GROMACS .gro file of C-alpha atoms in nm:
model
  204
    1UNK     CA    1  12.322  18.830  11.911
    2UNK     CA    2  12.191  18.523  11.850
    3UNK     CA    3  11.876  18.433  11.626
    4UNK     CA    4  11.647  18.135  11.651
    5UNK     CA    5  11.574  17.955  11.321
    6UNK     CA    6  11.203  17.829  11.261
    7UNK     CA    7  11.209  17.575  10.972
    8UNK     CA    8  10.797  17.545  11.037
    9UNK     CA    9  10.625  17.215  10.988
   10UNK     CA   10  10.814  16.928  10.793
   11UNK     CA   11  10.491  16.828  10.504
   12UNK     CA   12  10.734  16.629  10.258
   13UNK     CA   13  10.859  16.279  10.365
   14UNK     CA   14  11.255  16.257  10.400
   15UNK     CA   15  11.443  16.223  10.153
   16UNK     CA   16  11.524  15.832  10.130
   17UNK     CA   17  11.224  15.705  10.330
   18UNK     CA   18  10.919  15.537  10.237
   19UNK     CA   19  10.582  15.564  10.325
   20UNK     CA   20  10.383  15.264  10.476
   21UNK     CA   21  10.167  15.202  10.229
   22UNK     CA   22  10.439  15.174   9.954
   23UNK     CA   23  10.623  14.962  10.187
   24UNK     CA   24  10.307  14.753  10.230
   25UNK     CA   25  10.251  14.739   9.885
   26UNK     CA   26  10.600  14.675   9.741
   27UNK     CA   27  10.624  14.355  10.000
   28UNK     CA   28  10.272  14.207   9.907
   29UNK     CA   29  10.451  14.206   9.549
   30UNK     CA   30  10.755  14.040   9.678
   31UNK     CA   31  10.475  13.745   9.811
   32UNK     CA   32  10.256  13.721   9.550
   33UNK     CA   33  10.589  13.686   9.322
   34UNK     CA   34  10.779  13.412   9.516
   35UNK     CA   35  10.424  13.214   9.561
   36UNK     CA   36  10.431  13.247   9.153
   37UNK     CA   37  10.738  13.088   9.106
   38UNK     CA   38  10.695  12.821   9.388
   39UNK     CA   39  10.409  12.727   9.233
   40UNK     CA   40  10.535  12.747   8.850
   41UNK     CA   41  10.829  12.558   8.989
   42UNK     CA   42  10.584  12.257   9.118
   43UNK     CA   43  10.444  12.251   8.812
   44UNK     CA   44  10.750  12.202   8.623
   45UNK     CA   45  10.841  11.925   8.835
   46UNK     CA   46  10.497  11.747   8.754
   47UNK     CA   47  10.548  11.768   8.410
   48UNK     CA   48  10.905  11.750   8.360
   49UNK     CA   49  11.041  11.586   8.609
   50UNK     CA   50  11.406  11.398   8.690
   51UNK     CA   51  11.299  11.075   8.517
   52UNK     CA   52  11.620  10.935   8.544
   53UNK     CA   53  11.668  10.946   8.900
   54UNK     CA   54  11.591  10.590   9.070
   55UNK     CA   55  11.662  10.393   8.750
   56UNK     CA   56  11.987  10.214   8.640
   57UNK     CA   57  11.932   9.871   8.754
   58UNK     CA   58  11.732   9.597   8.899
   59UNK     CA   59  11.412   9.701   9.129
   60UNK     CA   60  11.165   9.407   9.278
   61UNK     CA   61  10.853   9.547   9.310
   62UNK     CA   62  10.697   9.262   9.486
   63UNK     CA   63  10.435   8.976   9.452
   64UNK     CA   64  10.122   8.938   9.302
   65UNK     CA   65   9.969   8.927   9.625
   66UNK     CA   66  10.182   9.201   9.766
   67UNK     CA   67  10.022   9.437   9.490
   68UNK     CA   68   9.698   9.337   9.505
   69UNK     CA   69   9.685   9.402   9.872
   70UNK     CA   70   9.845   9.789   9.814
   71UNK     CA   71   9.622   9.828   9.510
   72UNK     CA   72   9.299   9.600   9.489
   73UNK     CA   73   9.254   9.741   9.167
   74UNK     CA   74   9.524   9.589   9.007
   75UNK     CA   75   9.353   9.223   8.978
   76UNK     CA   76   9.119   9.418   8.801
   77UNK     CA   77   9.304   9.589   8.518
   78UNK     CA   78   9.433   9.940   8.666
   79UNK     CA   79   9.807   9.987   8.648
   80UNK     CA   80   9.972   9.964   8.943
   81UNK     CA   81  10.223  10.321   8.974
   82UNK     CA   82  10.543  10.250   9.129
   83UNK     CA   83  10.693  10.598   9.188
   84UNK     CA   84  11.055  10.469   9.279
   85UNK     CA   85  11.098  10.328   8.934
   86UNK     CA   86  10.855  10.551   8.759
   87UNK     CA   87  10.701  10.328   8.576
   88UNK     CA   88  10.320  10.170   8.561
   89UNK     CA   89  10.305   9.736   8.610
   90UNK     CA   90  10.003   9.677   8.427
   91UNK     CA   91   9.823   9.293   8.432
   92UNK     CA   92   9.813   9.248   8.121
   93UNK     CA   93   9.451   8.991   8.112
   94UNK     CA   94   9.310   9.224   8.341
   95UNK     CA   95   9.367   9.528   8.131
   96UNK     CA   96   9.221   9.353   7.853
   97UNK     CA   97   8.927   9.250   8.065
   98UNK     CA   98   8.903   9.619   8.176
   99UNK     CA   99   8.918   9.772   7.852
  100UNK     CA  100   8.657   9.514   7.711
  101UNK     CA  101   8.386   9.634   7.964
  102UNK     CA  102   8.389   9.315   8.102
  103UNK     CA  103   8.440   9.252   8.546
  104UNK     CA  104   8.721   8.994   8.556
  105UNK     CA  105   8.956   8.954   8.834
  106UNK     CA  106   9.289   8.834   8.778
  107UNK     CA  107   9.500   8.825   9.119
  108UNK     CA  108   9.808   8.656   8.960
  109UNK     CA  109   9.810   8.720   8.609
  110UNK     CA  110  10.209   8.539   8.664
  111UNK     CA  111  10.409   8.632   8.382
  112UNK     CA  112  10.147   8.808   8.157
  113UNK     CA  113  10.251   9.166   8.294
  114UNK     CA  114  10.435   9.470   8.110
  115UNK     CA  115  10.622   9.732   8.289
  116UNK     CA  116  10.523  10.088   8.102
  117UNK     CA  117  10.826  10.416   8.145
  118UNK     CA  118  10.634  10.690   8.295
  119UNK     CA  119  10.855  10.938   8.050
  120UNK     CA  120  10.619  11.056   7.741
  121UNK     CA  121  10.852  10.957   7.465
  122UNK     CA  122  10.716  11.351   7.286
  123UNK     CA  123  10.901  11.569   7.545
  124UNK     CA  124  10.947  11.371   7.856
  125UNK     CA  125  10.620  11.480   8.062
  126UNK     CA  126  10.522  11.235   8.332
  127UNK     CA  127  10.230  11.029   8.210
  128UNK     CA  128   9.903  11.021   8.440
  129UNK     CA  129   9.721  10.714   8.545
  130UNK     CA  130   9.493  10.605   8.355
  131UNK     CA  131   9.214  10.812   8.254
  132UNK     CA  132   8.916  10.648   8.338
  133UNK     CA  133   8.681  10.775   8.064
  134UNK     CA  134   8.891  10.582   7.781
  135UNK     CA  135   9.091  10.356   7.992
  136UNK     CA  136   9.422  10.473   7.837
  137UNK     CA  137   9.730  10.675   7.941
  138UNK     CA  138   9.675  11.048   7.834
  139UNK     CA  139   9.949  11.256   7.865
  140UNK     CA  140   9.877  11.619   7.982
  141UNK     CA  141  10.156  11.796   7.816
  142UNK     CA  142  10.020  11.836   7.489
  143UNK     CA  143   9.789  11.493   7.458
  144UNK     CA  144   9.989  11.187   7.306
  145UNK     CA  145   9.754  10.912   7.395
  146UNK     CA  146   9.820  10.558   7.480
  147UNK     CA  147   9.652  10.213   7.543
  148UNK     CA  148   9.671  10.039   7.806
  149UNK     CA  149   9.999   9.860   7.686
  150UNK     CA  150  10.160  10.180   7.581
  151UNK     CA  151  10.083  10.186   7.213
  152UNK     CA  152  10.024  10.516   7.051
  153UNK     CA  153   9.700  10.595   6.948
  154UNK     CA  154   9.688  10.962   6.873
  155UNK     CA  155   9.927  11.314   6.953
  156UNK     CA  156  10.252  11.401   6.850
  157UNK     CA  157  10.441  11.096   7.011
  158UNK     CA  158  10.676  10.909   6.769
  159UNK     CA  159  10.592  10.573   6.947
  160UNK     CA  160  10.464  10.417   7.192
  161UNK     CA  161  10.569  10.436   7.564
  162UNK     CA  162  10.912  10.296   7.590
  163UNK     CA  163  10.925   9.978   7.851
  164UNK     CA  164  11.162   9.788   8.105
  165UNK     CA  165  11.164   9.418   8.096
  166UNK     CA  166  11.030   9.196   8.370
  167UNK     CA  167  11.084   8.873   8.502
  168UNK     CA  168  11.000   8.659   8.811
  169UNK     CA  169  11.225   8.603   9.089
  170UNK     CA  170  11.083   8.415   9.381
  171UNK     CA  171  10.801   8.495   9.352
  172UNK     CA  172  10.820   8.836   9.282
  173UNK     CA  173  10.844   9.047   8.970
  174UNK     CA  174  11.148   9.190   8.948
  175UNK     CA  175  11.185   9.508   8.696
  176UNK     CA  176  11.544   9.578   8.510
  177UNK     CA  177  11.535   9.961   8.465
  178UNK     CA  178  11.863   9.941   8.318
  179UNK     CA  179  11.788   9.798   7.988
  180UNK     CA  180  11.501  10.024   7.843
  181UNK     CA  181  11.311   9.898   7.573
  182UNK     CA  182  11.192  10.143   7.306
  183UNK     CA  183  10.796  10.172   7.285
  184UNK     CA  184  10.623   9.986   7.006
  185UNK     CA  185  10.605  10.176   6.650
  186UNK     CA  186  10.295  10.413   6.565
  187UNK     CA  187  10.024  10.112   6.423
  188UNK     CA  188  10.077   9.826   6.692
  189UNK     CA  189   9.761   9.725   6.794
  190UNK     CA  190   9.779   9.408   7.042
  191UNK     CA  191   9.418   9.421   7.148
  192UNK     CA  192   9.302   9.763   7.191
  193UNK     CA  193   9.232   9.923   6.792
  194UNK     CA  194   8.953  10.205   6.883
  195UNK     CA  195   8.884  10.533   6.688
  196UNK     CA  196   9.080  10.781   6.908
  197UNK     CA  197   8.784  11.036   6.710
  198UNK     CA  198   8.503  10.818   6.897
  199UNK     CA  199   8.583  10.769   7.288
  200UNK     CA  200   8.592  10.959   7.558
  201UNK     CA  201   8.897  11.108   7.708
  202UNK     CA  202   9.038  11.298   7.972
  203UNK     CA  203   9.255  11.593   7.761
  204UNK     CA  204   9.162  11.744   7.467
   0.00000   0.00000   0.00000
């Protein structure tokens, strides 16, 4: 004789399965983790990036003309930011001229320029452009602050931004990334001696 079994109504989910919703929920948290660490990961890279990639030897960056035509600006005291050498080429009389309050335009300041290492000399962060409220390089890491020519004004920096020298080559400044210069000592002030306490800045 045979007997049929009735097991009734299955009400408990199977052993090794998941519902949807815990599905659903466990892979949001898979996205909203790897969107954390992509964008942790940028911002890493921003502030500590690969400084030493690019550098190593000779790098023209071009003409007077040639920069003033990328970056107007330039002829009138903003750093011009060349990314492949990481560094800023800043006219010098214009700076001056900039950070003076007065409008002066100087095209071709010729050999009156200084080439500034983008790599704070505290813990390596890549300096910003210039902050416009103080017209000086602020970095954002943990706010060493320096003029227009790299020396340190205030922060935990040991010096000044370190440099590259520069020269002419027909016609167009050529930068030698191979022979860093280390930044001026804490107390240089070429041109630019304000109270860090009484200006305006862009970090705290």
């Amino acid at each position: 004789m045979s007997t049929n079994l009735s097991y009734g109504p299955v009400t408990e989910q199977p052993a090794g399965e998941i519902s949807r919703r815990t599905f659903m929920r466990r892979m949001i948290g898979v996205g909203v983790g790897v969107l954390s660490l992509e964008f942790l990961g940028g911002t890493l890279a921003f502030l500590y990036p690969n400084l030493s990639g690019g550098l190593g030897g000779e790098i023209a960056i071009g003409s007077a003309s040639d920069i003033t035509s990328l970056f107007p600006d330039w002829a009138k005291g903003q750093p011009f930011s060349y990314p492949k050498a990481r560094l800023f080429l800043v006219n010098v009389p214009a700076g001056k001229a900039l950070v003076d309050g007065k409008e002066t335009s100087v095209p071709d300041p010729k050999d009156q320029v200084l080439a500034l290492y983008r790599k704070c000399p505290h813990l390596g962060c890549q300096i910003p452009p210039l902050c416009e409220k103080s017209h000086w390089f602020e970095c954002l890491c943990h706010g060493s602050k320096y003029t227009i020519l790299g020396e340190k004004r205030a922060g935990p920096a040991p010096r000044g931004m370190d440099r590259f020298p520069t020269s002419i080559t027909g016609g167009q400044y050529v930068v030698n990334t191979g022979k860093k210069e280390t930044g001026p000592p804490i107390g240089t002030a070429t041109f630019d001696n304000r109270d860090a306490d009484k200006i305006p800045h862009c970090t705290g």
